[in-house]
JSON list of C-alpha atoms in Angstrom, two decimals:
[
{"chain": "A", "resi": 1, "resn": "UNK", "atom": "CA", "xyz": [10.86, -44.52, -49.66]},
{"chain": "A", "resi": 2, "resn": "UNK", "atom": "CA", "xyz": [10.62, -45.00, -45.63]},
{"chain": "A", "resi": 3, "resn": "UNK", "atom": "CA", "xyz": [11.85, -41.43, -45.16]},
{"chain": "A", "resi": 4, "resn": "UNK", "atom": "CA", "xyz": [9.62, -40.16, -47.42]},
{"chain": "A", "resi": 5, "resn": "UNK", "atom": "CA", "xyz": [6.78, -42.01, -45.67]},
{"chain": "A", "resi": 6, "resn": "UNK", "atom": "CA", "xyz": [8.47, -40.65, -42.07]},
{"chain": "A", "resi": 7, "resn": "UNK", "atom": "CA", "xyz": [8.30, -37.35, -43.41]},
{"chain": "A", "resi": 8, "resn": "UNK", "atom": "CA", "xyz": [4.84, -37.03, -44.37]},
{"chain": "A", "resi": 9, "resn": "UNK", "atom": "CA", "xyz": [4.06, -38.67, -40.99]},
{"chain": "A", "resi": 10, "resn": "UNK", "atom": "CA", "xyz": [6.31, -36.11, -39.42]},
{"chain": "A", "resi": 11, "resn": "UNK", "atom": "CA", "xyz": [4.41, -33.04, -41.64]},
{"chain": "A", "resi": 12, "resn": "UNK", "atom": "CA", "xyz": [0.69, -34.73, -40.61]},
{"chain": "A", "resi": 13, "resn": "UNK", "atom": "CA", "xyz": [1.26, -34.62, -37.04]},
{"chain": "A", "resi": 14, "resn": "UNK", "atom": "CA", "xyz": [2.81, -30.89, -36.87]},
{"chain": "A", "resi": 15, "resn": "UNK", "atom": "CA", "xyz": [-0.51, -30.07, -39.09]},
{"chain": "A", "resi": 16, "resn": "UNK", "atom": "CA", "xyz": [-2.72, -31.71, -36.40]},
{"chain": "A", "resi": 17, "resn": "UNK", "atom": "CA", "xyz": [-0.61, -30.36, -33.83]},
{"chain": "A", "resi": 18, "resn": "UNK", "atom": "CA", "xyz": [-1.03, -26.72, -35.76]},
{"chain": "A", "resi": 19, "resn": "UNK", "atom": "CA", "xyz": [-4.49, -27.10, -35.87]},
{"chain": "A", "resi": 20, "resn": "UNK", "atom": "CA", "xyz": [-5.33, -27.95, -32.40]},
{"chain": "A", "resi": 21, "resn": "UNK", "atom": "CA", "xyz": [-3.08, -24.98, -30.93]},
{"chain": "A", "resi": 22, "resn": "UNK", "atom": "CA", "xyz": [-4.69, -22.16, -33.36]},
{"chain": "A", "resi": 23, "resn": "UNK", "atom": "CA", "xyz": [-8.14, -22.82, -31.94]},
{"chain": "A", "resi": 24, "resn": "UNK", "atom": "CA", "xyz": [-6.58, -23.00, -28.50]},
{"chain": "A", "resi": 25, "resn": "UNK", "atom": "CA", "xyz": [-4.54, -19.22, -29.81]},
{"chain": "A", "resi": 26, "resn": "UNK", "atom": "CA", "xyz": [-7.95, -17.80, -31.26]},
{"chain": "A", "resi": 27, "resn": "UNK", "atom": "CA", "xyz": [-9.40, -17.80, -28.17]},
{"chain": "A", "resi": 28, "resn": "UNK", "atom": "CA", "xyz": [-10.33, -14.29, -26.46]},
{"chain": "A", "resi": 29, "resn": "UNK", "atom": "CA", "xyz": [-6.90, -12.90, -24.39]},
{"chain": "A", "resi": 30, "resn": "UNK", "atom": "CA", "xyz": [-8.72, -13.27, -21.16]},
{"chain": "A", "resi": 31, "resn": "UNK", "atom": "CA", "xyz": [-9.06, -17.10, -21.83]},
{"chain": "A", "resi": 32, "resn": "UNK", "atom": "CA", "xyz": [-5.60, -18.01, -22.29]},
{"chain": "A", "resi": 33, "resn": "UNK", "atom": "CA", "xyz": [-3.59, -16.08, -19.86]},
{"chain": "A", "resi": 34, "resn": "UNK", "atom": "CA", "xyz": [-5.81, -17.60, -17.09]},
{"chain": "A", "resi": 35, "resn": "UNK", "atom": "CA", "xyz": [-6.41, -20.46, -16.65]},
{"chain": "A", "resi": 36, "resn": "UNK", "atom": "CA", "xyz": [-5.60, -21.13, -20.37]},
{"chain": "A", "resi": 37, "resn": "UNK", "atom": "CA", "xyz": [-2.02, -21.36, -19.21]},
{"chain": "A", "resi": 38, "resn": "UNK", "atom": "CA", "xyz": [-2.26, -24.26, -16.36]},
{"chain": "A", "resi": 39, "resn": "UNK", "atom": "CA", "xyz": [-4.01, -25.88, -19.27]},
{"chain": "A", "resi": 40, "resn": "UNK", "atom": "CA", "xyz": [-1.67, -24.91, -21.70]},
{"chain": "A", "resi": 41, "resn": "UNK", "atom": "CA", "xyz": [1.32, -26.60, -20.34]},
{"chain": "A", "resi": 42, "resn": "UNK", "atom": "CA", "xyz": [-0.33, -29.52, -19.54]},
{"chain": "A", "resi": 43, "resn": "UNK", "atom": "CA", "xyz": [-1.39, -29.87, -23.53]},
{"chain": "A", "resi": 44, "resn": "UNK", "atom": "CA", "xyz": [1.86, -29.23, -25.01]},
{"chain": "A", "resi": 45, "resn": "UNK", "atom": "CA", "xyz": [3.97, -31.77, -23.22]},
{"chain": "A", "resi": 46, "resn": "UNK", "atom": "CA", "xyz": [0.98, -34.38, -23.52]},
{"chain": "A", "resi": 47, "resn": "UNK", "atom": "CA", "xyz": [1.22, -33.75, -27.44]},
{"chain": "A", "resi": 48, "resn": "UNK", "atom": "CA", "xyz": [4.86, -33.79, -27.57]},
{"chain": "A", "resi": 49, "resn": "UNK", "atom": "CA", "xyz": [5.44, -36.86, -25.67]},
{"chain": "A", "resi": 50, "resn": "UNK", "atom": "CA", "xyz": [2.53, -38.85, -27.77]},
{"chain": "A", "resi": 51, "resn": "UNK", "atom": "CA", "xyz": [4.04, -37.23, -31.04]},
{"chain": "A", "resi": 52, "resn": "UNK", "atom": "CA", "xyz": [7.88, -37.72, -29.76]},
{"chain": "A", "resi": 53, "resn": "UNK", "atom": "CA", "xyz": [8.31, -34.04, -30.52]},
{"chain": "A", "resi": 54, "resn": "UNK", "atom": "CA", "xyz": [11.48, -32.55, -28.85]},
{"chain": "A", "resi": 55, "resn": "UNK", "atom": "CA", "xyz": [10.63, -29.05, -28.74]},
{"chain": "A", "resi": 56, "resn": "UNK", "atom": "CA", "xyz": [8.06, -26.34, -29.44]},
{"chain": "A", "resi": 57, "resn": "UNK", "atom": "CA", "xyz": [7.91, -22.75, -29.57]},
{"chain": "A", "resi": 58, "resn": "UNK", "atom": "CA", "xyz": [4.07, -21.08, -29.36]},
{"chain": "A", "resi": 59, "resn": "UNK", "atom": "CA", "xyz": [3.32, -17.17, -30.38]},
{"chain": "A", "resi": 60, "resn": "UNK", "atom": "CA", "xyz": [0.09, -15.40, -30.48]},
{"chain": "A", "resi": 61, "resn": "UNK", "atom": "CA", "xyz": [0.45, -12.42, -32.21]},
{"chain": "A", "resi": 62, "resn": "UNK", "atom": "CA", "xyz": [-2.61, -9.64, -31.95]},
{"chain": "A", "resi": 63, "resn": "UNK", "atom": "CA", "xyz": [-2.51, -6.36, -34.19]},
{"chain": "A", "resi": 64, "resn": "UNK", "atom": "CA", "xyz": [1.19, -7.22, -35.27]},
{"chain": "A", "resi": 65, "resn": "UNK", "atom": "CA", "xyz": [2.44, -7.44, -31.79]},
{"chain": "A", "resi": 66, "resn": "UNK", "atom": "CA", "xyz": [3.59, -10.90, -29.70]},
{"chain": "A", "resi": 67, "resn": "UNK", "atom": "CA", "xyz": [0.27, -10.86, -27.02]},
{"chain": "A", "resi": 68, "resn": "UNK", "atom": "CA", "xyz": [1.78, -14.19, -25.95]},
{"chain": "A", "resi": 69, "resn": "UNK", "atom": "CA", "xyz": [4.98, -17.03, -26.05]},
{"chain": "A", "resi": 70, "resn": "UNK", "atom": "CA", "xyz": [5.73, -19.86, -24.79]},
{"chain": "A", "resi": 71, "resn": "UNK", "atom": "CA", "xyz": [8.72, -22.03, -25.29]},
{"chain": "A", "resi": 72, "resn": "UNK", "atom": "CA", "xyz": [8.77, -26.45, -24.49]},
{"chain": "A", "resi": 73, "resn": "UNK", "atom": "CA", "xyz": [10.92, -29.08, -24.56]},
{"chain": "A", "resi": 74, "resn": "UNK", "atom": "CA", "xyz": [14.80, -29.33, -26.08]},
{"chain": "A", "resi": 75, "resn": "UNK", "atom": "CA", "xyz": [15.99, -27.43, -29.00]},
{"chain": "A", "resi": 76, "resn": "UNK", "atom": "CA", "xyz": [19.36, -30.36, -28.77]},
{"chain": "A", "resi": 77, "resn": "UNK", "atom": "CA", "xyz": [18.97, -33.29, -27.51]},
{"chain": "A", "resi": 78, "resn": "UNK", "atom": "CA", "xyz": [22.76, -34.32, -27.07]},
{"chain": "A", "resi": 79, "resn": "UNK", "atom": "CA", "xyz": [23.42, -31.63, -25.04]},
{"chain": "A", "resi": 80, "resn": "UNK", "atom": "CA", "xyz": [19.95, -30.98, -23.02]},
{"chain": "A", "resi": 81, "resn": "UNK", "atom": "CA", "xyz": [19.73, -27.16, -24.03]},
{"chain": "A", "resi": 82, "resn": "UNK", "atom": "CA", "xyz": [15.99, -26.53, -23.94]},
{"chain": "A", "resi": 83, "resn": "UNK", "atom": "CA", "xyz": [14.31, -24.14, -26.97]},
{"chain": "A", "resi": 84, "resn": "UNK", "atom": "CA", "xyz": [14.44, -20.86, -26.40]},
{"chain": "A", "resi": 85, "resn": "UNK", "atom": "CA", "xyz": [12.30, -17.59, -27.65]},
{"chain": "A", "resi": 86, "resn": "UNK", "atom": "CA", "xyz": [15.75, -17.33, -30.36]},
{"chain": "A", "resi": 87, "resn": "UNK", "atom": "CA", "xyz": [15.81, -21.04, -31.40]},
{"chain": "A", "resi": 88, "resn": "UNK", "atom": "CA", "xyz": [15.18, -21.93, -35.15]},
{"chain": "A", "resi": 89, "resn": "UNK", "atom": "CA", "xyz": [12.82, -23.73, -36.34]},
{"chain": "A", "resi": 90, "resn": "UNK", "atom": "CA", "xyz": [12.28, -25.27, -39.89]},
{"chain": "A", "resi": 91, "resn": "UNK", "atom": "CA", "xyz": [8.59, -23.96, -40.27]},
{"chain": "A", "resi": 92, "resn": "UNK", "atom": "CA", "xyz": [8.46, -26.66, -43.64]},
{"chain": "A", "resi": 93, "resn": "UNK", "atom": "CA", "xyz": [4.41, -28.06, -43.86]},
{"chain": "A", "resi": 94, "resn": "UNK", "atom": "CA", "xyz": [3.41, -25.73, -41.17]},
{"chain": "A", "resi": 95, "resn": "UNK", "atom": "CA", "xyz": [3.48, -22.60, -43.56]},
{"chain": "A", "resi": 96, "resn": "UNK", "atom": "CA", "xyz": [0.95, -23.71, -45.79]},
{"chain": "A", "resi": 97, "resn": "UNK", "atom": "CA", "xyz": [-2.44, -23.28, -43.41]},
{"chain": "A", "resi": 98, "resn": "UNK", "atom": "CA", "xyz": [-1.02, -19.72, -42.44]},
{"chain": "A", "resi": 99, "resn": "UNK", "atom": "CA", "xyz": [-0.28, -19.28, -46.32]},
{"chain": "A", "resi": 100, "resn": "UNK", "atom": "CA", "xyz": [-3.47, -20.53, -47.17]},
{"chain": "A", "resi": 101, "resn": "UNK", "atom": "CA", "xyz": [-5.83, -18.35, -44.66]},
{"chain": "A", "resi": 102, "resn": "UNK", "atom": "CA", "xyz": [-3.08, -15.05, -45.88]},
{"chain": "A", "resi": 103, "resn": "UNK", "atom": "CA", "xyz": [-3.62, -15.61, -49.48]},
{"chain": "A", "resi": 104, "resn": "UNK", "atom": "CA", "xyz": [-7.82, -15.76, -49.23]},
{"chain": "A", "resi": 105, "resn": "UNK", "atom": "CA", "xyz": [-7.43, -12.33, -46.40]},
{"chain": "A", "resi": 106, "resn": "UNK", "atom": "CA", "xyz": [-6.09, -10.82, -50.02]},
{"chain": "A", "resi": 107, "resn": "UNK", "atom": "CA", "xyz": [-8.63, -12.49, -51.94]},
{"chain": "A", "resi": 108, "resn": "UNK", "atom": "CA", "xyz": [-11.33, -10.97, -49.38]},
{"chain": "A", "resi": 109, "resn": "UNK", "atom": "CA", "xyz": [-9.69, -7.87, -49.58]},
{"chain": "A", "resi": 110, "resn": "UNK", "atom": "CA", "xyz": [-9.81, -7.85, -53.24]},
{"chain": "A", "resi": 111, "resn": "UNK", "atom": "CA", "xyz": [-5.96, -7.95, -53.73]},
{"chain": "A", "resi": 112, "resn": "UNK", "atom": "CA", "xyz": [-5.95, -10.91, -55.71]},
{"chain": "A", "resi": 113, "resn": "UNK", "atom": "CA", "xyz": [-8.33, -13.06, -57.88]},
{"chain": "A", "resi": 114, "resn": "UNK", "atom": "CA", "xyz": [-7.99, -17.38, -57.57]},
{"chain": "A", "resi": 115, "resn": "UNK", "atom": "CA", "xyz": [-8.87, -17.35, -60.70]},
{"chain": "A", "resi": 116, "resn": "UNK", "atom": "CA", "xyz": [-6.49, -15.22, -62.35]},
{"chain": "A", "resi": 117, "resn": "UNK", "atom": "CA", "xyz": [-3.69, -16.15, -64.44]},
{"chain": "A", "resi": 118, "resn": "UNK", "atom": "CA", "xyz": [-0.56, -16.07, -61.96]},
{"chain": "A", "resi": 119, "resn": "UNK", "atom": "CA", "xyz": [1.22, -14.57, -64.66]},
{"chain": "A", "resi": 120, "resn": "UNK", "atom": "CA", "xyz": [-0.81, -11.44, -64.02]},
{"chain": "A", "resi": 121, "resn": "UNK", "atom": "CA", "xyz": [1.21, -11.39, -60.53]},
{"chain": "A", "resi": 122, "resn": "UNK", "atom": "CA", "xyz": [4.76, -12.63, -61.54]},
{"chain": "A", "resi": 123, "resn": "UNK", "atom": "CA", "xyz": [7.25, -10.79, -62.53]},
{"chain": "A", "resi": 124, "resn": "UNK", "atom": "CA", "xyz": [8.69, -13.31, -65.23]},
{"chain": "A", "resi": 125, "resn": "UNK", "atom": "CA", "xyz": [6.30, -15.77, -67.27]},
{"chain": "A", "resi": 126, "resn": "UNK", "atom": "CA", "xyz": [5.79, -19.30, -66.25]},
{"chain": "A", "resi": 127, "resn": "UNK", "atom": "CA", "xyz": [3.97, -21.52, -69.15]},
{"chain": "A", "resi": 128, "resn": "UNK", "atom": "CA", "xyz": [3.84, -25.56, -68.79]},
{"chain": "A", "resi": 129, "resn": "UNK", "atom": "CA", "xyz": [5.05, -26.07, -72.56]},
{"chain": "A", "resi": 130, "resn": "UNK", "atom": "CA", "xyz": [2.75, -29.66, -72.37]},
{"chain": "A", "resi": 131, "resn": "UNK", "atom": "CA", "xyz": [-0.09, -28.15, -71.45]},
{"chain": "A", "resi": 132, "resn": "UNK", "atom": "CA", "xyz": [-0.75, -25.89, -74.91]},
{"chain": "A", "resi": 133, "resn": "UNK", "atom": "CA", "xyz": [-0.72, -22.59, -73.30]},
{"chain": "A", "resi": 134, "resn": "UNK", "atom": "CA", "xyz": [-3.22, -23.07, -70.54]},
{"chain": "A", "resi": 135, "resn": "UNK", "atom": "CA", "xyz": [-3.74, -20.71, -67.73]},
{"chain": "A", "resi": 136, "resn": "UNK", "atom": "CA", "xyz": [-2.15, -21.81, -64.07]},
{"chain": "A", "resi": 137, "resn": "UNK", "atom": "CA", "xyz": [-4.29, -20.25, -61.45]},
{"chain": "A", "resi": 138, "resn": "UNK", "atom": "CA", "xyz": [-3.74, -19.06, -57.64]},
{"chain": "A", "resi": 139, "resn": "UNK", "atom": "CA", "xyz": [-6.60, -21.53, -57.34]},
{"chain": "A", "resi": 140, "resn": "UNK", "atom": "CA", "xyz": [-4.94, -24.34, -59.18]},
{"chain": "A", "resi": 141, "resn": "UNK", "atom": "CA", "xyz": [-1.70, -23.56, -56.87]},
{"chain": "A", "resi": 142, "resn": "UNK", "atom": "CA", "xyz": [-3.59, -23.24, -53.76]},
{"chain": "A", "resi": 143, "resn": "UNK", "atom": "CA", "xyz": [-5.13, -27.12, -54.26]},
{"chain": "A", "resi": 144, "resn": "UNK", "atom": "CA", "xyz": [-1.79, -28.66, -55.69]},
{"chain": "A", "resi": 145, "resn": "UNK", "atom": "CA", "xyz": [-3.62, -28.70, -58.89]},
{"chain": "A", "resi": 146, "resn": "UNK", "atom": "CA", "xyz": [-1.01, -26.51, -61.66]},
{"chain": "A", "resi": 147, "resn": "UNK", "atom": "CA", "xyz": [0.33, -29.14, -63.13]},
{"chain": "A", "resi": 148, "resn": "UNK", "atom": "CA", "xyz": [4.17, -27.72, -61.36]},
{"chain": "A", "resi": 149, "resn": "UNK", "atom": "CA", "xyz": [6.09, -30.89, -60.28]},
{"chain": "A", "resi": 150, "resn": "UNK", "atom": "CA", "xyz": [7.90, -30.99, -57.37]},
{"chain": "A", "resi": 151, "resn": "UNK", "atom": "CA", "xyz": [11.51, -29.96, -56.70]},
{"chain": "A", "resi": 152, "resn": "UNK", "atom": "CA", "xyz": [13.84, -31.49, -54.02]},
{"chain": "A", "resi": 153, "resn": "UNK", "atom": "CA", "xyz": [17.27, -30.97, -54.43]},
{"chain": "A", "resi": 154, "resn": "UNK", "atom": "CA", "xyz": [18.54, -31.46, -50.57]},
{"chain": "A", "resi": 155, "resn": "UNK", "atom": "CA", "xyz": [22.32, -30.28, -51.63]},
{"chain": "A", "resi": 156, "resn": "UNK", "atom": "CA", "xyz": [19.89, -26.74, -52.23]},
{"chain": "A", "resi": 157, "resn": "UNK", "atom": "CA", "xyz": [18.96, -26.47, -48.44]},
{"chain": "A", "resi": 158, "resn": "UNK", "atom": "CA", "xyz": [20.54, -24.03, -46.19]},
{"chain": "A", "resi": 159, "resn": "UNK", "atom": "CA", "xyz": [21.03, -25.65, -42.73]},
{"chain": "A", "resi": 160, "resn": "UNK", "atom": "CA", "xyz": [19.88, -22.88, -40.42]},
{"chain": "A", "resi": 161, "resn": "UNK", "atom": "CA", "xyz": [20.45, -19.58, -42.39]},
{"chain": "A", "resi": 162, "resn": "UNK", "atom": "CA", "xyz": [18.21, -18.08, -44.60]},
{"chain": "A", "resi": 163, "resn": "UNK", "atom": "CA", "xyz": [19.44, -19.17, -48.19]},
{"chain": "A", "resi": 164, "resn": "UNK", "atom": "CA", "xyz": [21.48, -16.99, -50.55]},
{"chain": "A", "resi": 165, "resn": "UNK", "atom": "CA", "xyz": [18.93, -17.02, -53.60]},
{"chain": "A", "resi": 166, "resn": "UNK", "atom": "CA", "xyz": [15.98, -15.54, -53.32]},
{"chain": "A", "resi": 167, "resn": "UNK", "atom": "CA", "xyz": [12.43, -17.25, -53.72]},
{"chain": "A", "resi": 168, "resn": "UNK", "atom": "CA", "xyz": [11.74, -15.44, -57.17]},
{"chain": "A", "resi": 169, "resn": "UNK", "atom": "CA", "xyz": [15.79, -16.45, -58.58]},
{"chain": "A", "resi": 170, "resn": "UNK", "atom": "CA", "xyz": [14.91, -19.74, -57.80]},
{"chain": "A", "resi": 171, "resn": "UNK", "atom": "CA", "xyz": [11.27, -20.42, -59.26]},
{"chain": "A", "resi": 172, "resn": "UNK", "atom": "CA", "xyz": [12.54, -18.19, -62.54]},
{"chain": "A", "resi": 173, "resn": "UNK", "atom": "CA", "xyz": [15.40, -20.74, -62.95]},
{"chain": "A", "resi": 174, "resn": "UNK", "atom": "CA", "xyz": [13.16, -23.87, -62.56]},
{"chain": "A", "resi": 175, "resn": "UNK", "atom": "CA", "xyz": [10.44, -22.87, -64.28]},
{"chain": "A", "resi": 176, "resn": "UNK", "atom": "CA", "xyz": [10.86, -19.85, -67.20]},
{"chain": "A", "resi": 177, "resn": "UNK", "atom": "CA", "xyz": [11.83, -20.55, -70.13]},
{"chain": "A", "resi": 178, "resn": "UNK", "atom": "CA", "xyz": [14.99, -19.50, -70.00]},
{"chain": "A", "resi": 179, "resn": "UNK", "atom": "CA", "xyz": [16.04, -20.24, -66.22]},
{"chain": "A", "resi": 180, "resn": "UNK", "atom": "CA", "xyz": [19.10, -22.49, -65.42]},
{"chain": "A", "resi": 181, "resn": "UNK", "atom": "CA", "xyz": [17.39, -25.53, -64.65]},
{"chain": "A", "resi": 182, "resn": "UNK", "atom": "CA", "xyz": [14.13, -25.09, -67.04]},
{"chain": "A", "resi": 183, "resn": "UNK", "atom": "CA", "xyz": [15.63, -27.95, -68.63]},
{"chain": "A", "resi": 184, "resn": "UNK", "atom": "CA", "xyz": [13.12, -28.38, -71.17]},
{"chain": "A", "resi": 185, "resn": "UNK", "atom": "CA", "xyz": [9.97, -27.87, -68.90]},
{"chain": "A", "resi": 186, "resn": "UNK", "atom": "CA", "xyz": [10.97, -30.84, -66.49]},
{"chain": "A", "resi": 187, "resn": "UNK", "atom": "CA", "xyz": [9.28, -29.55, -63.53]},
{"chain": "A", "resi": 188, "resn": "UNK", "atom": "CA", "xyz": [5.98, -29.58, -65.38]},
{"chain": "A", "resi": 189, "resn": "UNK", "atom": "CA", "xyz": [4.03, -32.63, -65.49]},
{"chain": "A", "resi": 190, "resn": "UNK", "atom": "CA", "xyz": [1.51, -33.50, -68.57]},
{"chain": "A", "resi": 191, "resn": "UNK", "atom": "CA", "xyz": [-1.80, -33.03, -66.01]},
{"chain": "A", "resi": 192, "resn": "UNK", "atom": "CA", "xyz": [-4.19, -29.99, -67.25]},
{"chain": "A", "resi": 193, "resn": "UNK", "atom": "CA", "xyz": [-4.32, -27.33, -64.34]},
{"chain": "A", "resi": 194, "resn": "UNK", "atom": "CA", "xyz": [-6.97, -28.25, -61.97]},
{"chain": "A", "resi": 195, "resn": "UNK", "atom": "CA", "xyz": [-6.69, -31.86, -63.17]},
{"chain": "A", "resi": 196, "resn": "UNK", "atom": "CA", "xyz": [-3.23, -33.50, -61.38]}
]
């Protein structure tokens, strides 16, 4: 219970901490290299020290090429290395703004509908068996609305590697009919999409 608490404490300041730095990085060029920089590292360490955040790594990418990076703090703190432009970092929470303002770019685009069964984009079938056959939407996925339950299964995790199944192996086997750990629909709860 407490470290799921510290972990959604942990996730809500890195949001906040996202947040602040993209308007900061949407800011013309000419604005942050000068003086956005003086400012810049004056900002970063005051966050991290308020948020006890060891280390950060910043990137502004323009056009699909690094305009700008900036590395703070210690990637260890045992052995005082300080983060580097190659340190990893576990991007968890922080994905889901850039996934969110991706997936409606497509939408704008006219790549993909919220409101279209997902199945229309999958390449296996996913259908909550309580549910009586109703439609899960981007929409409904995009809110944390499907009715998909979550999965944690820590022994899963690969400690700084990429892991060895790949994203669609591993939502086929949870949640298709006939994937490994389907186990009878159990990571579907009873909530209607756009209900839970």
């Amino acid at each position: 219970m407490h470290m799921e608490i510290t972990v959604k404490i942990i996730y809500s300041i890195g949001i906040v901490f996202a947040v602040t730095l993209g308007f900061w990085l949407a800011l013309p060029s000419e604005k942050v290299v000068s003086p956005g920089i003086s400012s810049l590292d004056k900002f970063i360490p005051a966050i991290m020290r308020e948020a006890a955040i060891p280390g950060v790594a910043i990137a502004k990418i323009q056009g699909g090429q690094i305009f700008f990076i900036k590395t703070y703090g210690m990637s260890n703190l045992e052995s005082g290395k300080a983060v580097s432009e190659d340190t990893l970092f576990n991007v968890a929470s922080i994905s889901k703004p850039i996934m969110g303002v991706t997936l409606l770019q497509l939408v704008d685009q006219g790549y993909l509908d919220l409101d279209r069964d997902i199945n229309a984009y999958l390449p296996f079938r996913i259908d909550n068996p309580n549910t009586g056959g109703e439609k899960i939407t981007l929409r409904h996925l995009a809110s944390h609305a499907s009715g998909i339950a979550d999965y944690y299964d820590y022994n899963s995790y690969a400690k700084n590697k990429d892991t060895e199944i790949s994203l669609e192996l591993h939502l086929r086997s949870l949640l298709a009919h006939d994937g490994d750990l389907y186990n009878n629909g159990k990571y579907f709860t009873n909530a209607m999409p756009g209900n839970n």
